[in-house]
PDB file of C-alpha atoms in Angstrom:
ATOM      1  CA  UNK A 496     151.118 126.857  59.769  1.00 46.00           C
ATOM      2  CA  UNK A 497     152.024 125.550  63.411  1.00 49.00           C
ATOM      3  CA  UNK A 498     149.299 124.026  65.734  1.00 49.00           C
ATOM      4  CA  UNK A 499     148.144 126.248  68.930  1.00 50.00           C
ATOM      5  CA  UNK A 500     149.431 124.289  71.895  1.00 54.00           C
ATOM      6  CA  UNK A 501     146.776 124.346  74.501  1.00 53.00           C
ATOM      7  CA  UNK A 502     148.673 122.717  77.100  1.00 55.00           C
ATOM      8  CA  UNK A 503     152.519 122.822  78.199  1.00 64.00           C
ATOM      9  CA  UNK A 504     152.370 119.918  79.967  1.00 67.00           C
ATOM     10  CA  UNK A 505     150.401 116.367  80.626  1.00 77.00           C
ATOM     11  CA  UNK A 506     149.074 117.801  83.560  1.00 77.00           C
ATOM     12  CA  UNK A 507     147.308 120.558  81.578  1.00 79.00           C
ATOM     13  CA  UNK A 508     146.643 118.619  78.868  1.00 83.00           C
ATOM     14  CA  UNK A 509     144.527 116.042  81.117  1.00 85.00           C
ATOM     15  CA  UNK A 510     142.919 118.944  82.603  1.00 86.00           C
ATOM     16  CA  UNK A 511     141.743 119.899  78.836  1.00 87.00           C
ATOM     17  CA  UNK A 512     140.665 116.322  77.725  1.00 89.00           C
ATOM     18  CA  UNK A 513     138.984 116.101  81.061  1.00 89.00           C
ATOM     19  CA  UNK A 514     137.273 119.298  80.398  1.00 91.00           C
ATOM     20  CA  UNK A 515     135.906 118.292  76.661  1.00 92.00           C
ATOM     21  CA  UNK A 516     134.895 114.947  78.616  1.00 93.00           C
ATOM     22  CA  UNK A 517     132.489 117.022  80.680  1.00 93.00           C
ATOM     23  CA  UNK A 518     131.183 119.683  78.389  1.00 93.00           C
ATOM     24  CA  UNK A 519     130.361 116.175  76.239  1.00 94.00           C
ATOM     25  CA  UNK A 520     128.597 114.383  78.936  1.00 95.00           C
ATOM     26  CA  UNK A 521     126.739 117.494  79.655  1.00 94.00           C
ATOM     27  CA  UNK A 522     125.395 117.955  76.213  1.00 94.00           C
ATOM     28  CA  UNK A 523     124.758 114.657  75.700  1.00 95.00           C
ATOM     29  CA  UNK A 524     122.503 114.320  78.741  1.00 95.00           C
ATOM     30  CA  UNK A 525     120.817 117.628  77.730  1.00 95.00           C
ATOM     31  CA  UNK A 526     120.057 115.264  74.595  1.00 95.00           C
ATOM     32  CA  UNK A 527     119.166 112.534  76.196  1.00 96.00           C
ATOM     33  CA  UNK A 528     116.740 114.405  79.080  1.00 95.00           C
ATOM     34  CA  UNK A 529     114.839 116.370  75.863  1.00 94.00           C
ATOM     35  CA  UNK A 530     114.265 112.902  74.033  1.00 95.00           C
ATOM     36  CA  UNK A 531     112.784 111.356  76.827  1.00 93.00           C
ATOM     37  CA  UNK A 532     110.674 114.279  77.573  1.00 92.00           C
ATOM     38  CA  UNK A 533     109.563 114.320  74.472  1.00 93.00           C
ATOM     39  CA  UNK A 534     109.194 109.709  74.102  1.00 91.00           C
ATOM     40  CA  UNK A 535     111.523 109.726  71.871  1.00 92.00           C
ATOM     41  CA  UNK A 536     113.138 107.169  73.840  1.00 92.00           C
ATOM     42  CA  UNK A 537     111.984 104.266  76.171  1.00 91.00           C
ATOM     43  CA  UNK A 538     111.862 104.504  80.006  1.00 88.00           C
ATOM     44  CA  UNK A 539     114.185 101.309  80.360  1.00 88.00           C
ATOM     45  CA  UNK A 540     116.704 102.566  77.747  1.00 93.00           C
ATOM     46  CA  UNK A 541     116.433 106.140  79.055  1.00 93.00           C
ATOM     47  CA  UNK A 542     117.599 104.913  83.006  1.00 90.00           C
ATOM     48  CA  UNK A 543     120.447 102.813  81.439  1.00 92.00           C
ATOM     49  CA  UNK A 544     121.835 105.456  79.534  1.00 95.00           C
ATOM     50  CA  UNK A 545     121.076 108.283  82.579  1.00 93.00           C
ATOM     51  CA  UNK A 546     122.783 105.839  84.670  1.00 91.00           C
ATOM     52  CA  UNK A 547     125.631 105.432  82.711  1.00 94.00           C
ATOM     53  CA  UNK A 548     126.423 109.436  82.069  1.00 94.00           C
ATOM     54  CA  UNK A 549     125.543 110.419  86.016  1.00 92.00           C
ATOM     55  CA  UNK A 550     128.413 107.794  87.130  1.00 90.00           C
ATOM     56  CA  UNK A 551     130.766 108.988  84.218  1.00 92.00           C
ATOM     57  CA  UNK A 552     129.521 112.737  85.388  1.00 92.00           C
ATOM     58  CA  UNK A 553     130.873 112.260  89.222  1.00 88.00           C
ATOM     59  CA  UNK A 554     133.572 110.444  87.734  1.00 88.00           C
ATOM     60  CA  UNK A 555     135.000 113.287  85.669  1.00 91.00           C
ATOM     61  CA  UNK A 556     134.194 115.880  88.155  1.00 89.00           C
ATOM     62  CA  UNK A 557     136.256 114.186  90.862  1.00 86.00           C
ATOM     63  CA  UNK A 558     138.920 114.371  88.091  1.00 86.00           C
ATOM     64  CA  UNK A 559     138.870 117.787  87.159  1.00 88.00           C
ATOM     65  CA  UNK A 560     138.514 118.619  90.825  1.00 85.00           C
ATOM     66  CA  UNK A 561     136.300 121.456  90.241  1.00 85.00           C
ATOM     67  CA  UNK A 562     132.979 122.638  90.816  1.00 86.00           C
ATOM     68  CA  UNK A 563     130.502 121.885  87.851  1.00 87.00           C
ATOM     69  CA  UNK A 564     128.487 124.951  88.034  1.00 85.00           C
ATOM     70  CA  UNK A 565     131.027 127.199  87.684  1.00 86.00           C
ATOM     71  CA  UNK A 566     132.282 125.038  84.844  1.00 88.00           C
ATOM     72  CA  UNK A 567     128.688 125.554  83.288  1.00 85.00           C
ATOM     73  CA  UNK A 568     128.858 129.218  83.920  1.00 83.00           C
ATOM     74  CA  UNK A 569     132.448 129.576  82.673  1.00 84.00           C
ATOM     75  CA  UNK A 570     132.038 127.728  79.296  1.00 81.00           C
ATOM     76  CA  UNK A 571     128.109 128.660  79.007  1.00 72.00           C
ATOM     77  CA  UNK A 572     127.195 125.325  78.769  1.00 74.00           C
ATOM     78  CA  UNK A 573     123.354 125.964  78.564  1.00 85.00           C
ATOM     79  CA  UNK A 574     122.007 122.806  79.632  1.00 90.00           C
ATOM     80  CA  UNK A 575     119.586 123.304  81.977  1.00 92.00           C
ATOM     81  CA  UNK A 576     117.642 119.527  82.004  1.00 94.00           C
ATOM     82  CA  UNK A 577     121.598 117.935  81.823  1.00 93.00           C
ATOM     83  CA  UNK A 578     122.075 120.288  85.417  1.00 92.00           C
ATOM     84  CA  UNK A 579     119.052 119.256  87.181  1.00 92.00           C
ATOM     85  CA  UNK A 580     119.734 115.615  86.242  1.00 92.00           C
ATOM     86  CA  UNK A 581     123.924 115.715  86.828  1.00 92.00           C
ATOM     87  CA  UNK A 582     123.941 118.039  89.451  1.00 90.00           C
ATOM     88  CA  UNK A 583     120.775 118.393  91.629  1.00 89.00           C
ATOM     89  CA  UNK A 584     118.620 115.135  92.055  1.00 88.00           C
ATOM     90  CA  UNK A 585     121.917 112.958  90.794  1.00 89.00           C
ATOM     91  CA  UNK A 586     119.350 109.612  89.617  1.00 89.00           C
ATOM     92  CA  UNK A 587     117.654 109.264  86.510  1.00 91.00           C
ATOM     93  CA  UNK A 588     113.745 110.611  86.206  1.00 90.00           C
ATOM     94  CA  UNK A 589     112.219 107.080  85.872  1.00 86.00           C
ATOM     95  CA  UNK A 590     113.631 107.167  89.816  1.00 84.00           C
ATOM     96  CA  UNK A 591     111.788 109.828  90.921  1.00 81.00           C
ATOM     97  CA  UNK A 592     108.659 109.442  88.731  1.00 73.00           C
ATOM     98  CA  UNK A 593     108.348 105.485  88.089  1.00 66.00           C
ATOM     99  CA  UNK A 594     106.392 103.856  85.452  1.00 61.00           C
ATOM    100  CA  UNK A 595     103.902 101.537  87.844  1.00 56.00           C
ATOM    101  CA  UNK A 596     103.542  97.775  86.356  1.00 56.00           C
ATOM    102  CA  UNK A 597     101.301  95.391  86.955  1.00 49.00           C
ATOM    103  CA  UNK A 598     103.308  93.259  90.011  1.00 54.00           C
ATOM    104  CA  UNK A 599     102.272  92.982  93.312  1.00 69.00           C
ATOM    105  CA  UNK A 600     101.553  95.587  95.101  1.00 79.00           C
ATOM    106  CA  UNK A 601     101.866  93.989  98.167  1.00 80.00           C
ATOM    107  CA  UNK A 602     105.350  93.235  97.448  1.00 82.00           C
ATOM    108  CA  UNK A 603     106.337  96.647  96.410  1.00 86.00           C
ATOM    109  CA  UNK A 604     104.983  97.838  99.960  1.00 90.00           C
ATOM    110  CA  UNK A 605     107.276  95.042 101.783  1.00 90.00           C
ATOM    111  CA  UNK A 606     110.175  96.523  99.710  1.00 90.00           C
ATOM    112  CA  UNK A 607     109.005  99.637 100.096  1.00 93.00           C
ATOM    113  CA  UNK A 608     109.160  99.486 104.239  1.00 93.00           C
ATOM    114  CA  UNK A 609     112.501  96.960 104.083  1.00 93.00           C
ATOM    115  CA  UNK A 610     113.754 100.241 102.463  1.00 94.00           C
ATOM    116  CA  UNK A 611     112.683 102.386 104.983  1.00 95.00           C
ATOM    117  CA  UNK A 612     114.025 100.540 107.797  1.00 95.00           C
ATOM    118  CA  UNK A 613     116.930  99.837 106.397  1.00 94.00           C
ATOM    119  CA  UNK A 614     118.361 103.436 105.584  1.00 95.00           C
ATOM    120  CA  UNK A 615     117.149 104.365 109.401  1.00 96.00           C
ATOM    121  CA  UNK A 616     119.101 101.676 110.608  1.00 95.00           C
ATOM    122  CA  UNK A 617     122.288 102.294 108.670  1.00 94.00           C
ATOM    123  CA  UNK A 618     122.015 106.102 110.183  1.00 95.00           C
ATOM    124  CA  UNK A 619     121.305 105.103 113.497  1.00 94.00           C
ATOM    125  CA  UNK A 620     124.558 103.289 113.478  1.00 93.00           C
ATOM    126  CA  UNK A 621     126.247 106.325 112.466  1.00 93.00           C
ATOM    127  CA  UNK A 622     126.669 105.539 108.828  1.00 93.00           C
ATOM    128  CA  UNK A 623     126.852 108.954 106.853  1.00 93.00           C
ATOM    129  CA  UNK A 624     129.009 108.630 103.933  1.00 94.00           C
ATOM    130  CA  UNK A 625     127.586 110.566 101.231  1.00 93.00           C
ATOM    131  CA  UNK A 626     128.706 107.282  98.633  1.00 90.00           C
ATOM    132  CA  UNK A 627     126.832 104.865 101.246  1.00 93.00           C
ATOM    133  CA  UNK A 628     123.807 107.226 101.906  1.00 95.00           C
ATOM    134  CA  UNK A 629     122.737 108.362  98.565  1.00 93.00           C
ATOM    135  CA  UNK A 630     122.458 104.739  97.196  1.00 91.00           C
ATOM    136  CA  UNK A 631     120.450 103.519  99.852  1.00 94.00           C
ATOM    137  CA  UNK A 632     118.052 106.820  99.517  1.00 94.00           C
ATOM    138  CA  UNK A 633     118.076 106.207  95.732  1.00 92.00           C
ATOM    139  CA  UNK A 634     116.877 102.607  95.682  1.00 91.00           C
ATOM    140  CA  UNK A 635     113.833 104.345  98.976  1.00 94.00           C
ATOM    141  CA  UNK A 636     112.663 106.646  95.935  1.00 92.00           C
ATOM    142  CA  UNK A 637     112.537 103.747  93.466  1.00 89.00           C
ATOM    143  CA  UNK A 638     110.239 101.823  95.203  1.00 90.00           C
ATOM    144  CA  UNK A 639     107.746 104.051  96.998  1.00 91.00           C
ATOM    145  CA  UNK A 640     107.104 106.301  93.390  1.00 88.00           C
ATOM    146  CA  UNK A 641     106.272 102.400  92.372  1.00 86.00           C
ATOM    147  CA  UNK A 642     102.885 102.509  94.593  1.00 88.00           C
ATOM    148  CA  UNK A 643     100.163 104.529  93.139  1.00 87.00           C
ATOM    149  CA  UNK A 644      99.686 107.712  95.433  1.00 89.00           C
ATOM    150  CA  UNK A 645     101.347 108.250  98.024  1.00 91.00           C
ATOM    151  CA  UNK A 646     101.746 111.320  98.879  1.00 92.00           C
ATOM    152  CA  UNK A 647     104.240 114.301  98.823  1.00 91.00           C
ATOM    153  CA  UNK A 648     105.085 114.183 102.441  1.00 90.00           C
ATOM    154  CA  UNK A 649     106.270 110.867 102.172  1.00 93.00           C
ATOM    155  CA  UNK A 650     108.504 111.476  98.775  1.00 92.00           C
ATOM    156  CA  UNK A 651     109.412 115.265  99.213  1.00 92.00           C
ATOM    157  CA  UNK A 652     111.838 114.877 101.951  1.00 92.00           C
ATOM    158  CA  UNK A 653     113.267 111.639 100.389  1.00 93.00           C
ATOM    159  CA  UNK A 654     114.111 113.711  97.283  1.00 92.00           C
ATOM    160  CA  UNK A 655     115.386 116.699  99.126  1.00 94.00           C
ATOM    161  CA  UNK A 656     117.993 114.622 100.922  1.00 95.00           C
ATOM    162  CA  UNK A 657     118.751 112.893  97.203  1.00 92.00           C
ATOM    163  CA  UNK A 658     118.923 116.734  96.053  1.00 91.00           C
ATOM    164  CA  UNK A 659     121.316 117.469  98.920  1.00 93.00           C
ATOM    165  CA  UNK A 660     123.815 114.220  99.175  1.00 93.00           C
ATOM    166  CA  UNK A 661     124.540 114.494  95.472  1.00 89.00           C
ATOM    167  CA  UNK A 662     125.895 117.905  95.991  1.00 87.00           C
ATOM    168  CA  UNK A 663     128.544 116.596  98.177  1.00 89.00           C
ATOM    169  CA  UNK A 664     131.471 114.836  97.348  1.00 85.00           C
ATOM    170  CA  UNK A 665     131.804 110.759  97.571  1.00 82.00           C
ATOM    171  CA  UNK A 666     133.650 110.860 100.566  1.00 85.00           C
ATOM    172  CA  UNK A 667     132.332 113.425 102.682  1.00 92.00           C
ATOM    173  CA  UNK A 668     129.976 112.914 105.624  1.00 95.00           C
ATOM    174  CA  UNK A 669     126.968 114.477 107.451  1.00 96.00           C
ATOM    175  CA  UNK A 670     128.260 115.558 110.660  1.00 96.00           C
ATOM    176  CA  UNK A 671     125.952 114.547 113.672  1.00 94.00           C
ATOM    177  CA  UNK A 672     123.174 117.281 113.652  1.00 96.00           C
ATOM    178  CA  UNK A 673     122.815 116.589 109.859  1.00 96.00           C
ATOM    179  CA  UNK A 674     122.490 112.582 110.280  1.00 96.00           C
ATOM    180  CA  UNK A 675     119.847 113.443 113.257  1.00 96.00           C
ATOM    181  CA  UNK A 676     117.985 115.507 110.718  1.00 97.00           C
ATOM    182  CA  UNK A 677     118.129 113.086 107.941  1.00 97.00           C
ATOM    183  CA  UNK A 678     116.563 110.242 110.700  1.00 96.00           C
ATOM    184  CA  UNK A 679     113.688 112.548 111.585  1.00 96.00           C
ATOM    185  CA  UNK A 680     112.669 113.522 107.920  1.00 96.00           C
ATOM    186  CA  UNK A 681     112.927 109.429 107.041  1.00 96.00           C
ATOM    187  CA  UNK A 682     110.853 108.935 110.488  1.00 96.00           C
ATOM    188  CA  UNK A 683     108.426 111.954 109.543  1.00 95.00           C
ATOM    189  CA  UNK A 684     108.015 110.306 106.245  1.00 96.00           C
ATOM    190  CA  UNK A 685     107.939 106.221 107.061  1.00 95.00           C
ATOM    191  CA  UNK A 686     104.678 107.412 109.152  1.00 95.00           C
ATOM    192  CA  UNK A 687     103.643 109.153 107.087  1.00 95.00           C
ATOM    193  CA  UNK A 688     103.758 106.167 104.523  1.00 95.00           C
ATOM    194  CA  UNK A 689     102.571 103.776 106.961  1.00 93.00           C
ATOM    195  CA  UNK A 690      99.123 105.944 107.874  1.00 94.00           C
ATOM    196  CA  UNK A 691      98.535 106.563 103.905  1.00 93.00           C
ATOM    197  CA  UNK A 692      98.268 102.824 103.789  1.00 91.00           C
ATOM    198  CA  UNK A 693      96.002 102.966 106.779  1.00 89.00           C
ATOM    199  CA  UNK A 694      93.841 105.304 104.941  1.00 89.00           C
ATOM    200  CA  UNK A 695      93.308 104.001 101.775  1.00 86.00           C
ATOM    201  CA  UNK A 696      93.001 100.535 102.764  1.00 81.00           C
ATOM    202  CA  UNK A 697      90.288 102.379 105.348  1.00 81.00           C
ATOM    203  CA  UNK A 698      88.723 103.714 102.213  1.00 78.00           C
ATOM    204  CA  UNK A 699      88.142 100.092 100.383  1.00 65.00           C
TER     205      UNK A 699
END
């Protein structure tokens, strides 16, 4: 009985191992999203782990060169958690919804506005690399979900531009209108963070 060749040469047959790498990390993060969901596994190991499959995720995509919804559609990978995570927000949940600890607060507010400033500053000097941006944004969602309620207009836009850069590839870049949007959402929301500090230290 002779074997079913699925590729004809090593460019196809990359393109097929690259493909099974995918579907894989896609499944396995569909795993990995329901087990956390669900505390079947820790916060700490959870972000490692998330971490881990959302860089080899971008890695393999840039590979295959396609676009992974369509791959999802085309092989019916039903994953929906393993999409929102690899696809849409593009950082693990503990990111967006931190576990708060007992440290200072009052450091994790100086972080919080170093943050801040920082990211504005690398804009205003015309930095909009999607690879240099969505770091920087990352590490901003970190620390404010770290201090206990702050509010939605100070994280929502934060997230949406998360949501947004990780839809584009490494290497592309906000054109001008786009970077002066991204500067007044982070504006909008640094006072917006700065008078919800006002207003519960008011409230003491």
């Amino acid at each position: 009985m002779s074997l079913i060749q699925l590729h004809e040469n090593s460019k196809d047959r990359r393109f097929y191992d690259d493909s099974a790498d995918l579907y894989a990390i896609l499944k396995a993060t569909e795993t990995l999203e329901k087990a956390y969901a669900r505390d079947a596994v820790g916060g700490d190991e959870y972000e490692k782990l998330c971490v881990k499959l959302i860089s080899q995720f971008k890695s393999t995509v840039s590979a295959l060169k396609i676009d992974p919804s369509s791959f999802c559609s085309t092989y019916t990978a039903d994953c929906p958690r393993a999409v929102n995570r690899l696809i849409h927000t593009g950082v693990p949940a503990t990111t967006l919804h931190a576990q708060v600890n007992d440290s200072d607060e009052s450091v994790r507010v100086a972080e919080c506005v170093q943050f801040f400033i920082t990211l504005m500053d690398s804009v205003r000097l015309e930095q909009r690399a999607a690879d240099d941006l969505h770091p920087m944004l990352s590490d901003l969602m970190s620390s404010v979900t770290l201090i206990p309620g702050v509010p939605e207009d100070v994280t929502g836009g934060v997230e949406r531009w998360l949501v947004r850069l990780n839809g584009m590839k490494a290497a592309e870049e906000l054109d001008e209108e786009q970077g002066r949007e991204l500067l007044f959402d982070l504006d909008k929301s640094y006072n917006g963070f700065h008078r919800f500090l006002k207003e519960r230290n008011e409230r003491k």
